[in-house]
Amino acid sequence: MKRLLILFVATMMLLVTACSKEPAKTTTSQKSDKNAAGQKISEKPIEVSWFFSANTPYTGDEEIFKTIQKYTNIKIKPVSVARADYTQKLSTTLASGSLPDLITLSSSEADRYGPQGAFLDLTPYMEAGKLDHYKAMLEKYSPAMDLTRSPNGKYYGFPRIYDVPYRADEVMLGRTDIFAKNNLSTKFETFDDLYKTLVQLKKLYPDSYPYFVRWGSGHLIGNQAYYRGTSSTFYLDPEKEKYLFGPTSQAYKDTLVYLNKLYSEGLLNPNFATISDEEWNELLATNKGFVTIDYPQVGDEIVQQMGSKIPQGFEFTAMLQPAYKNNRVGTPVLSGYFQSYKVISNQTKYKDELVNLLNWMYSPEGIDAMQFGIEGESYQKNSDGTVKFLKDFQTPATPNGSITNAGLNTQELFTVVNQTAINTFELNGAAMKKSVSFLEENQAFGKAVLDAKFSDTNAKKEYTDLKTAIDTYVEEASVNVIIGKKSIDTWDSEVIPQVKKLGSDRALKLINKAYDETFKK
Amino acid sequence: MKKNPNKIKEPMGDRVFLSFVYIILAILVLVMLYPFVYVVSVSISDPAEVIAGKVTFFPKGFDLGAFKTMIDHPIFFTAYKNTIVYTALGTSFTLFFTAITAYPLSKDKFQMRPFFSKVYLITMFFGGGMIPTYLAYKSLHMLDTIWVMVLPGALSAFNIILMRSFFRNIPESLSESAYIDGATDFQILVKVILPLSKPILATIGLFTAVGIWNGYFNALLYLNDIDKYPLQMILRNILVSASFNPAEKDAYSQLNHSATESLKMASIVITTLPIMCSYPFIQKYIVKGMMIGSIKG
């Protein structure tokens, strides 16, 4: 028995040593020659980690990562955390000095940590012509180059680009089915027009609050102010090419008076400051709210979530925003540069390969791959240029698709979104399609506005601190006017002097200086 | 059942008082049970009914889709297994290390006792901070391993103090008689003290287990490998969306679209069920008197 045992142990030992020797050899032979990278994205199969935030943890087996591996020979090991935890995880990772190879982060983080040496400087690669697609795309959307450049004059980030003239952001939305049923116009000429319509709706549905906006009082006031050509804070006036402070304007006071009228007549949801998404959904689904300002995609989402329980004929699509003093302000849109970046860690073993990978993401092949997957396997292009998926992906058009987490058309992952992608994903939802074509017909879309960027961190901090204090104070004072606790007559005599005292002039000076520096005037 | 004619009637005042007590207790029970019932109801209701705000107490419609979505998650079972492993290992470590630390600290004959007590006490008030701690684990090569999930919390000063006070309440005569019978310190701890300390072991064990089971923060900071994620990381992804700022451009992308209310509640049910089931069984040790019949005379 003892002998048998010894024999067994001896064979095991032999096996173990034999096995452990094997992989050691292969790793030494795998060491790559750095200069051999050349034009190919990655000659040898490599594996890199990629840190980003996501609603659901990615495993690395998703369609998008298979696609990247297929086209580039690079296997991605995703490190994804919930959005709420993203900042914390990012700061510990940065502080610890052991970075993932690839990181998705905001422009301000790239500008802050890039010059400290955390991220790969792209300037030499750009000069060597290795970032041709990247450069071409950024130059197409001027001033993307200026905005991407860090204060120290170097480039660290690969910004997300909306390669379209405009992509809808928030718009005025409403229950168009109820409007049609009651013969009400969805094209508001003036704010008074909107008010009259709300009064009529209240008569028809007495237990409703026709105007209902979610995400707090700031969102409610901000939108109303925006469509009057002003803002509840510092904002860029694209015509004057400088920043102004909204609350001092007559338009802002008109906003507050208007909202106060809606509030006192029961036309505005009185819970506007605290309403949750769930409550808002409920109001929408039970005919207790009709007009709002929100994202047009919601029109499809709610239909999908409600399923068969949706009220007969339910439709929640865009309306035409009212004009203020004969000027109809276009809805906010996205186009070109967006301040979400991808950066390459300075510690990565695969600098050349990753530069090639990111450059590829700006190329036509890369854009399509990141949006639709592998051509011929995941999708095919029809003769008219539209995309037909060959797999059962979940998209707005196919909400019950079995592949729910493909990673395609995912903002944290792709770098460029083009019109085909927007048509394929967003605009395939019935409500979204209708909203966008309605807004296009009525020329309701505005132009993309790019904000100033601070090059001086101290100035940025000073501005942010001042702005936070001022915004908080203005919001509180505004809500008091809306709910009738204070008269609008006190605005100029009490609120504005206090705002000045809090440093609004100084903040305005700082942001305008930053604006001039950013756009090289 | 036949009423006992000789039963002493309670005075009127007492009966009024008692009925008030029962009413108040009933209200309390309702207040505490309602959230649980609501969570379960929403999780098995038709999502459409939930959106319409029709689910208040009892489930409306019946739909296990949310549970299916949870279970279909590619790392669901791995994560579940990880959580169980972390909880089991972590709790055993905690109990073991706390017991062997608390025992000497409870003995007066241990001359360094005041010094070591203070050393442990200091850790209750001063911590290393997030990043130094991270760097410490990193240089210990603990990142991305199972150990970072089970070792760091194993020895907490608070638990040591709890257990030490409990040990000190056990009459010294028990240890003394064991000494006379020739037992070593270790034997006394294992054969005399610990069997008498089931209530404190159960209490600390339960708190630690619940803490590890519900914990996501260590996993968030110290784990990058998705195969090592505990269940709470998935739960957190589903439940918590970032602080949402509608003033930002493209804020829409910050919204958590994927999770319906039913899915959120289903994930809560799935993750809390095991711990809720084990509670009643461990609780009896906590309630039980500690020293029944250990000393005679």
Coordinates of N, CA and C in Angstrom, one line a residue, chain A residues 279-417:
Chain A
E279 N -42.4 58.0 -11.2 CA -43.6 58.8 -11.1 C -43.9 59.4 -12.5
W280 N -42.9 59.9 -13.1 CA -43.0 60.5 -14.4 C -43.6 59.6 -15.4
N281 N -43.0 58.4 -15.5 CA -43.5 57.3 -16.4 C -45.0 57.1 -16.1
E282 N -45.3 57.0 -14.8 CA -46.7 56.7 -14.4 C -47.7 57.8 -14.9
L283 N -47.3 59.1 -14.8 CA -48.1 60.2 -15.2 C -48.3 60.1 -16.7
L284 N -47.3 59.7 -17.4 CA -47.3 59.6 -18.9 C -48.3 58.5 -19.3
A285 N -48.1 57.4 -18.6 CA -48.9 56.2 -19.0 C -50.4 56.3 -18.6
T286 N -50.7 57.2 -17.7 CA -52.1 57.2 -17.2 C -52.8 58.5 -17.6
N287 N -52.3 59.1 -18.7 CA -52.9 60.3 -19.2 C -53.0 61.5 -18.1
K288 N -52.0 61.6 -17.4 CA -52.0 62.7 -16.4 C -50.9 63.8 -16.7
G289 N -50.2 63.6 -17.8 CA -49.2 64.5 -18.2 C -49.1 64.5 -19.7
F290 N -49.0 65.6 -20.4 CA -49.1 65.6 -21.8 C -47.9 66.3 -22.6
V291 N -47.4 67.3 -22.0 CA -46.3 68.1 -22.7 C -45.1 68.1 -21.8
T292 N -43.9 67.9 -22.4 CA -42.7 68.0 -21.6 C -41.5 68.3 -22.5
I293 N -40.3 68.4 -21.9 CA -39.1 68.5 -22.6 C -38.2 67.3 -22.2
D294 N -37.9 66.5 -23.2 CA -37.2 65.2 -22.8 C -36.5 64.7 -24.1
Y295 N -35.9 63.5 -23.9 CA -35.2 62.9 -25.1 C -36.2 62.1 -26.0
P296 N -36.2 62.3 -27.3 CA -37.2 61.7 -28.1 C -37.2 60.2 -28.1
Q297 N -36.0 59.6 -27.7 CA -35.9 58.2 -27.7 C -36.9 57.6 -26.7
V298 N -37.3 58.4 -25.7 CA -38.2 57.9 -24.6 C -39.5 57.4 -25.2
G299 N -40.0 58.1 -26.3 CA -41.2 57.7 -27.0 C -41.3 56.2 -27.3
D300 N -40.1 55.7 -27.7 CA -40.1 54.2 -28.1 C -39.9 53.4 -26.8
E301 N -39.0 53.9 -25.9 CA -38.7 53.1 -24.7 C -40.0 52.8 -23.9
I302 N -40.8 53.9 -23.7 CA -42.0 53.7 -22.9 C -43.0 52.7 -23.5
V303 N -43.1 52.7 -24.9 CA -44.0 51.8 -25.6 C -43.5 50.4 -25.3
Q304 N -42.2 50.2 -25.4 CA -41.6 48.9 -25.2 C -41.8 48.4 -23.8
Q305 N -41.6 49.3 -22.8 CA -41.8 48.8 -21.5 C -43.2 48.5 -21.1
M306 N -44.1 49.3 -21.7 CA -45.5 49.1 -21.3 C -46.1 47.9 -22.0
G307 N -45.6 47.5 -23.2 CA -46.1 46.4 -23.9 C -47.5 46.5 -24.2
S308 N -48.3 45.5 -23.8 CA -49.7 45.4 -24.2 C -50.6 46.3 -23.3
K309 N -50.0 46.8 -22.2 CA -50.7 47.7 -21.3 C -50.8 49.1 -21.8
I310 N -50.2 49.4 -22.9 CA -50.2 50.8 -23.3 C -51.6 51.3 -23.7
P311 N -51.9 52.5 -23.4 CA -53.2 53.0 -23.7 C -53.4 53.0 -25.3
Q312 N -54.6 52.7 -25.7 CA -54.9 52.6 -27.1 C -54.4 53.8 -27.9
G313 N -53.6 53.6 -28.9 CA -53.1 54.7 -29.8 C -52.0 55.5 -29.2
F314 N -51.5 55.1 -28.1 CA -50.5 55.9 -27.4 C -49.4 56.4 -28.3
E315 N -49.1 57.7 -28.3 CA -48.0 58.2 -29.1 C -47.3 59.4 -28.4
F316 N -46.0 59.3 -28.2 CA -45.3 60.3 -27.5 C -44.1 60.8 -28.4
T317 N -44.4 61.8 -29.1 CA -43.4 62.3 -30.1 C -43.2 63.8 -30.0
A318 N -42.3 64.3 -30.9 CA -41.9 65.7 -30.8 C -43.0 66.7 -31.2
M319 N -42.9 67.8 -30.6 CA -43.7 69.0 -30.9 C -42.8 70.1 -31.3
L320 N -43.4 71.1 -31.9 CA -42.5 72.3 -32.3 C -42.5 73.3 -31.1
Q321 N -41.2 73.6 -30.7 CA -41.0 74.5 -29.6 C -41.5 75.9 -29.9
P322 N -42.1 76.6 -28.9 CA -42.6 77.9 -29.2 C -41.5 78.9 -29.5
A323 N -41.9 80.0 -30.2 CA -40.9 81.0 -30.5 C -41.1 82.1 -29.4
Y324 N -40.0 82.8 -29.1 CA -40.0 83.8 -28.1 C -39.6 85.1 -28.8
K325 N -40.5 86.1 -28.8 CA -40.3 87.4 -29.5 C -39.9 87.1 -30.9
N326 N -40.7 86.3 -31.6 CA -40.5 86.0 -33.0 C -39.2 85.2 -33.3
N327 N -38.5 84.7 -32.3 CA -37.3 84.0 -32.6 C -37.5 82.6 -32.0
R328 N -37.5 81.6 -32.9 CA -37.6 80.2 -32.5 C -36.2 79.6 -32.3
V329 N -35.8 79.3 -31.1 CA -34.5 78.8 -30.8 C -34.5 77.3 -31.2
G330 N -33.5 76.9 -32.0 CA -33.4 75.5 -32.4 C -33.1 74.6 -31.2
T331 N -33.5 73.3 -31.3 CA -33.3 72.4 -30.2 C -31.8 72.1 -30.1
P332 N -31.3 71.8 -28.9 CA -29.9 71.4 -28.8 C -29.5 70.2 -29.6
V333 N -28.4 70.1 -30.3 CA -28.0 68.9 -31.1 C -26.5 68.6 -30.8
L334 N -26.1 67.5 -31.2 CA -24.7 67.1 -31.1 C -24.2 66.9 -32.5
S335 N -23.0 67.4 -32.7 CA -22.3 67.2 -34.0 C -20.9 67.4 -33.8
G336 N -20.1 66.5 -34.5 CA -18.6 66.6 -34.4 C -18.1 66.2 -33.0
Y337 N -17.2 67.0 -32.5 CA -16.4 66.7 -31.3 C -17.3 66.5 -30.1
F338 N -17.0 65.4 -29.3 CA -17.6 65.2 -28.0 C -16.6 64.9 -27.0
Q339 N -16.8 65.5 -25.8 CA -15.7 65.4 -24.8 C -15.5 64.1 -24.0
S340 N -15.9 63.0 -24.7 CA -15.6 61.7 -24.1 C -14.4 61.1 -24.9
Y341 N -13.4 60.7 -24.2 CA -12.1 60.3 -24.8 C -11.8 58.8 -24.6
K342 N -10.9 58.3 -25.4 CA -10.2 57.1 -25.1 C -8.8 57.5 -25.0
V343 N -8.1 56.9 -24.0 CA -6.6 57.2 -23.9 C -5.9 55.9 -23.8
I344 N -4.6 55.9 -24.2 CA -3.8 54.7 -24.1 C -2.8 54.9 -22.9
S345 N -2.7 53.9 -22.1 CA -1.8 54.0 -20.9 C -0.4 54.1 -21.4
N346 N 0.4 54.9 -20.7 CA 1.8 55.0 -21.0 C 2.6 53.7 -20.6
Q347 N 2.0 52.9 -19.8 CA 2.7 51.7 -19.4 C 2.5 50.5 -20.3
T348 N 1.6 50.6 -21.2 CA 1.2 49.4 -22.0 C 2.4 48.9 -22.8
K349 N 2.3 47.6 -23.0 CA 3.4 46.9 -23.8 C 3.1 47.1 -25.2
Y350 N 1.9 47.5 -25.6 CA 1.5 47.5 -27.0 C 1.1 48.8 -27.5
K351 N 2.0 49.8 -27.4 CA 1.7 51.2 -27.8 C 1.3 51.3 -29.2
D352 N 2.2 50.7 -30.1 CA 2.0 50.9 -31.5 C 0.7 50.2 -31.9
E353 N 0.4 49.0 -31.4 CA -0.8 48.3 -31.8 C -2.0 49.1 -31.3
L354 N -2.0 49.7 -30.1 CA -3.2 50.4 -29.7 C -3.4 51.7 -30.4
V355 N -2.3 52.3 -30.8 CA -2.4 53.5 -31.7 C -3.1 53.1 -33.0
N356 N -2.6 52.0 -33.5 CA -3.2 51.5 -34.8 C -4.7 51.2 -34.6
L357 N -5.0 50.6 -33.4 CA -6.4 50.2 -33.1 C -7.3 51.4 -33.1
L358 N -6.9 52.4 -32.4 CA -7.7 53.6 -32.2 C -7.8 54.3 -33.6
N359 N -6.7 54.4 -34.3 CA -6.8 55.0 -35.6 C -7.8 54.3 -36.5
W360 N -7.8 53.0 -36.4 CA -8.7 52.1 -37.2 C -10.2 52.5 -36.8
M361 N -10.4 52.8 -35.6 CA -11.8 53.1 -35.2 C -12.3 54.4 -35.8
Y362 N -11.4 55.2 -36.4 CA -11.9 56.4 -37.1 C -12.0 56.1 -38.6
S363 N -11.6 54.9 -39.1 CA -11.6 54.6 -40.5 C -13.0 54.0 -40.8
P364 N -13.4 54.1 -42.1 CA -14.7 53.6 -42.5 C -15.0 52.2 -42.0
E365 N -14.0 51.3 -42.2 CA -14.1 49.9 -41.8 C -14.3 49.8 -40.3
G366 N -13.5 50.6 -39.5 CA -13.6 50.5 -38.1 C -14.9 51.1 -37.6
I367 N -15.4 52.2 -38.2 CA -16.6 52.8 -37.7 C -17.7 51.8 -37.9
D368 N -17.8 51.1 -39.1 CA -18.9 50.1 -39.3 C -18.7 49.0 -38.3
A369 N -17.5 48.5 -38.1 CA -17.3 47.4 -37.2 C -17.8 47.7 -35.8
M370 N -17.4 48.8 -35.3 CA -17.8 49.2 -33.9 C -19.3 49.4 -33.8
Q371 N -20.0 49.7 -34.9 CA -21.4 49.9 -34.9 C -22.2 48.7 -35.1
F372 N -21.7 47.9 -36.1 CA -22.6 46.8 -36.6 C -22.0 45.4 -36.4
G373 N -20.7 45.3 -36.1 CA -20.1 44.0 -36.0 C -19.4 43.5 -37.2
I374 N -19.3 42.2 -37.4 CA -18.5 41.7 -38.5 C -19.4 41.6 -39.8
E375 N -18.9 42.2 -40.8 CA -19.7 42.3 -42.1 C -19.8 40.9 -42.6
G376 N -21.0 40.5 -43.0 CA -21.2 39.2 -43.6 C -21.6 38.2 -42.5
E377 N -21.2 38.5 -41.3 CA -21.5 37.5 -40.2 C -22.6 38.1 -39.3
S378 N -22.4 39.4 -38.9 CA -23.3 40.0 -38.0 C -24.3 40.9 -38.8
Y379 N -23.9 41.4 -39.9 CA -24.8 42.3 -40.7 C -24.4 42.3 -42.1
Q380 N -25.2 42.8 -43.0 CA -24.9 43.0 -44.3 C -25.5 44.4 -44.8
K381 N -24.8 45.0 -45.7 CA -25.3 46.3 -46.2 C -26.2 46.0 -47.4
N382 N -27.3 46.6 -47.4 CA -28.2 46.5 -48.5 C -27.7 47.4 -49.6
S383 N -28.3 47.3 -50.8 CA -27.9 48.1 -52.0 C -28.1 49.6 -51.7
D384 N -29.1 49.9 -50.9 CA -29.4 51.3 -50.7 C -28.6 51.9 -49.5
G385 N -27.6 51.1 -49.0 CA -26.8 51.6 -48.0 C -27.3 51.3 -46.6
T386 N -28.5 50.8 -46.4 CA -29.0 50.5 -45.1 C -28.4 49.2 -44.6
V387 N -28.5 49.0 -43.3 CA -27.9 47.8 -42.7 C -28.9 46.8 -42.3
K388 N -28.6 45.6 -42.6 CA -29.5 44.5 -42.2 C -28.7 43.6 -41.3
F389 N -29.2 43.4 -40.1 CA -28.5 42.5 -39.1 C -28.8 41.1 -39.4
L390 N -27.8 40.2 -39.3 CA -28.0 38.8 -39.5 C -28.1 38.0 -38.2
K391 N -27.9 38.7 -37.1 CA -28.1 38.1 -35.8 C -29.2 38.8 -35.1
D392 N -29.7 38.2 -34.1 CA -30.9 38.7 -33.4 C -30.6 39.7 -32.3
F393 N -30.0 40.8 -32.7 CA -29.6 41.8 -31.7 C -30.8 42.6 -31.2
Q394 N -30.7 43.1 -30.0 CA -31.8 43.9 -29.5 C -31.5 45.4 -29.9
T395 N -32.4 45.9 -30.7 CA -32.2 47.3 -31.1 C -33.6 48.0 -31.0
P396 N -33.7 49.3 -31.1 CA -35.1 49.9 -31.0 C -36.1 49.3 -31.9
A397 N -35.6 48.9 -33.1 CA -36.5 48.3 -34.0 C -36.9 46.8 -33.7
T398 N -36.0 46.1 -33.0 CA -36.2 44.8 -32.6 C -36.0 44.7 -31.1
P399 N -37.0 45.2 -30.3 CA -36.8 45.3 -28.9 C -36.7 44.0 -28.2
N400 N -37.2 42.9 -28.9 CA -37.3 41.6 -28.2 C -36.1 40.7 -28.7
G401 N -35.1 41.3 -29.3 CA -34.0 40.6 -29.8 C -33.3 39.8 -28.7
S402 N -32.8 38.6 -29.0 CA -32.3 37.8 -27.9 C -30.9 38.2 -27.5
I403 N -30.1 38.9 -28.3 CA -28.8 39.3 -27.9 C -28.9 40.7 -27.4
T404 N -28.9 40.8 -26.0 CA -29.2 42.1 -25.4 C -27.9 42.9 -25.2
N405 N -26.8 42.3 -25.1 CA -25.6 43.1 -24.7 C -24.5 42.9 -25.6
A406 N -24.7 43.3 -26.9 CA -23.7 43.0 -27.9 C -22.5 44.0 -27.8
G407 N -22.8 45.2 -27.2 CA -21.7 46.2 -27.2 C -21.6 47.0 -28.4
L408 N -22.4 46.7 -29.4 CA -22.4 47.5 -30.7 C -23.1 48.8 -30.3
N409 N -22.7 49.9 -31.1 CA -23.4 51.2 -30.9 C -23.4 51.6 -29.4
T410 N -22.4 51.2 -28.7 CA -22.3 51.6 -27.3 C -21.3 52.7 -27.1
Q411 N -21.8 53.8 -26.5 CA -21.0 55.1 -26.4 C -19.7 55.0 -25.8
E412 N -19.6 54.1 -24.8 CA -18.3 54.0 -24.1 C -17.3 53.3 -25.0
L413 N -17.7 52.6 -26.0 CA -16.8 51.8 -26.8 C -16.5 52.4 -28.2
F414 N -17.6 52.8 -28.9 CA -17.3 53.3 -30.2 C -16.6 54.7 -30.1
T415 N -16.0 55.1 -31.2 CA -15.4 56.5 -31.2 C -16.2 57.4 -32.2
V416 N -16.7 56.8 -33.3 CA -17.4 57.6 -34.3 C -18.8 57.0 -34.5
V417 N -19.8 57.9 -34.6 CA -21.1 57.4 -35.0 C -21.5 58.2 -36.2

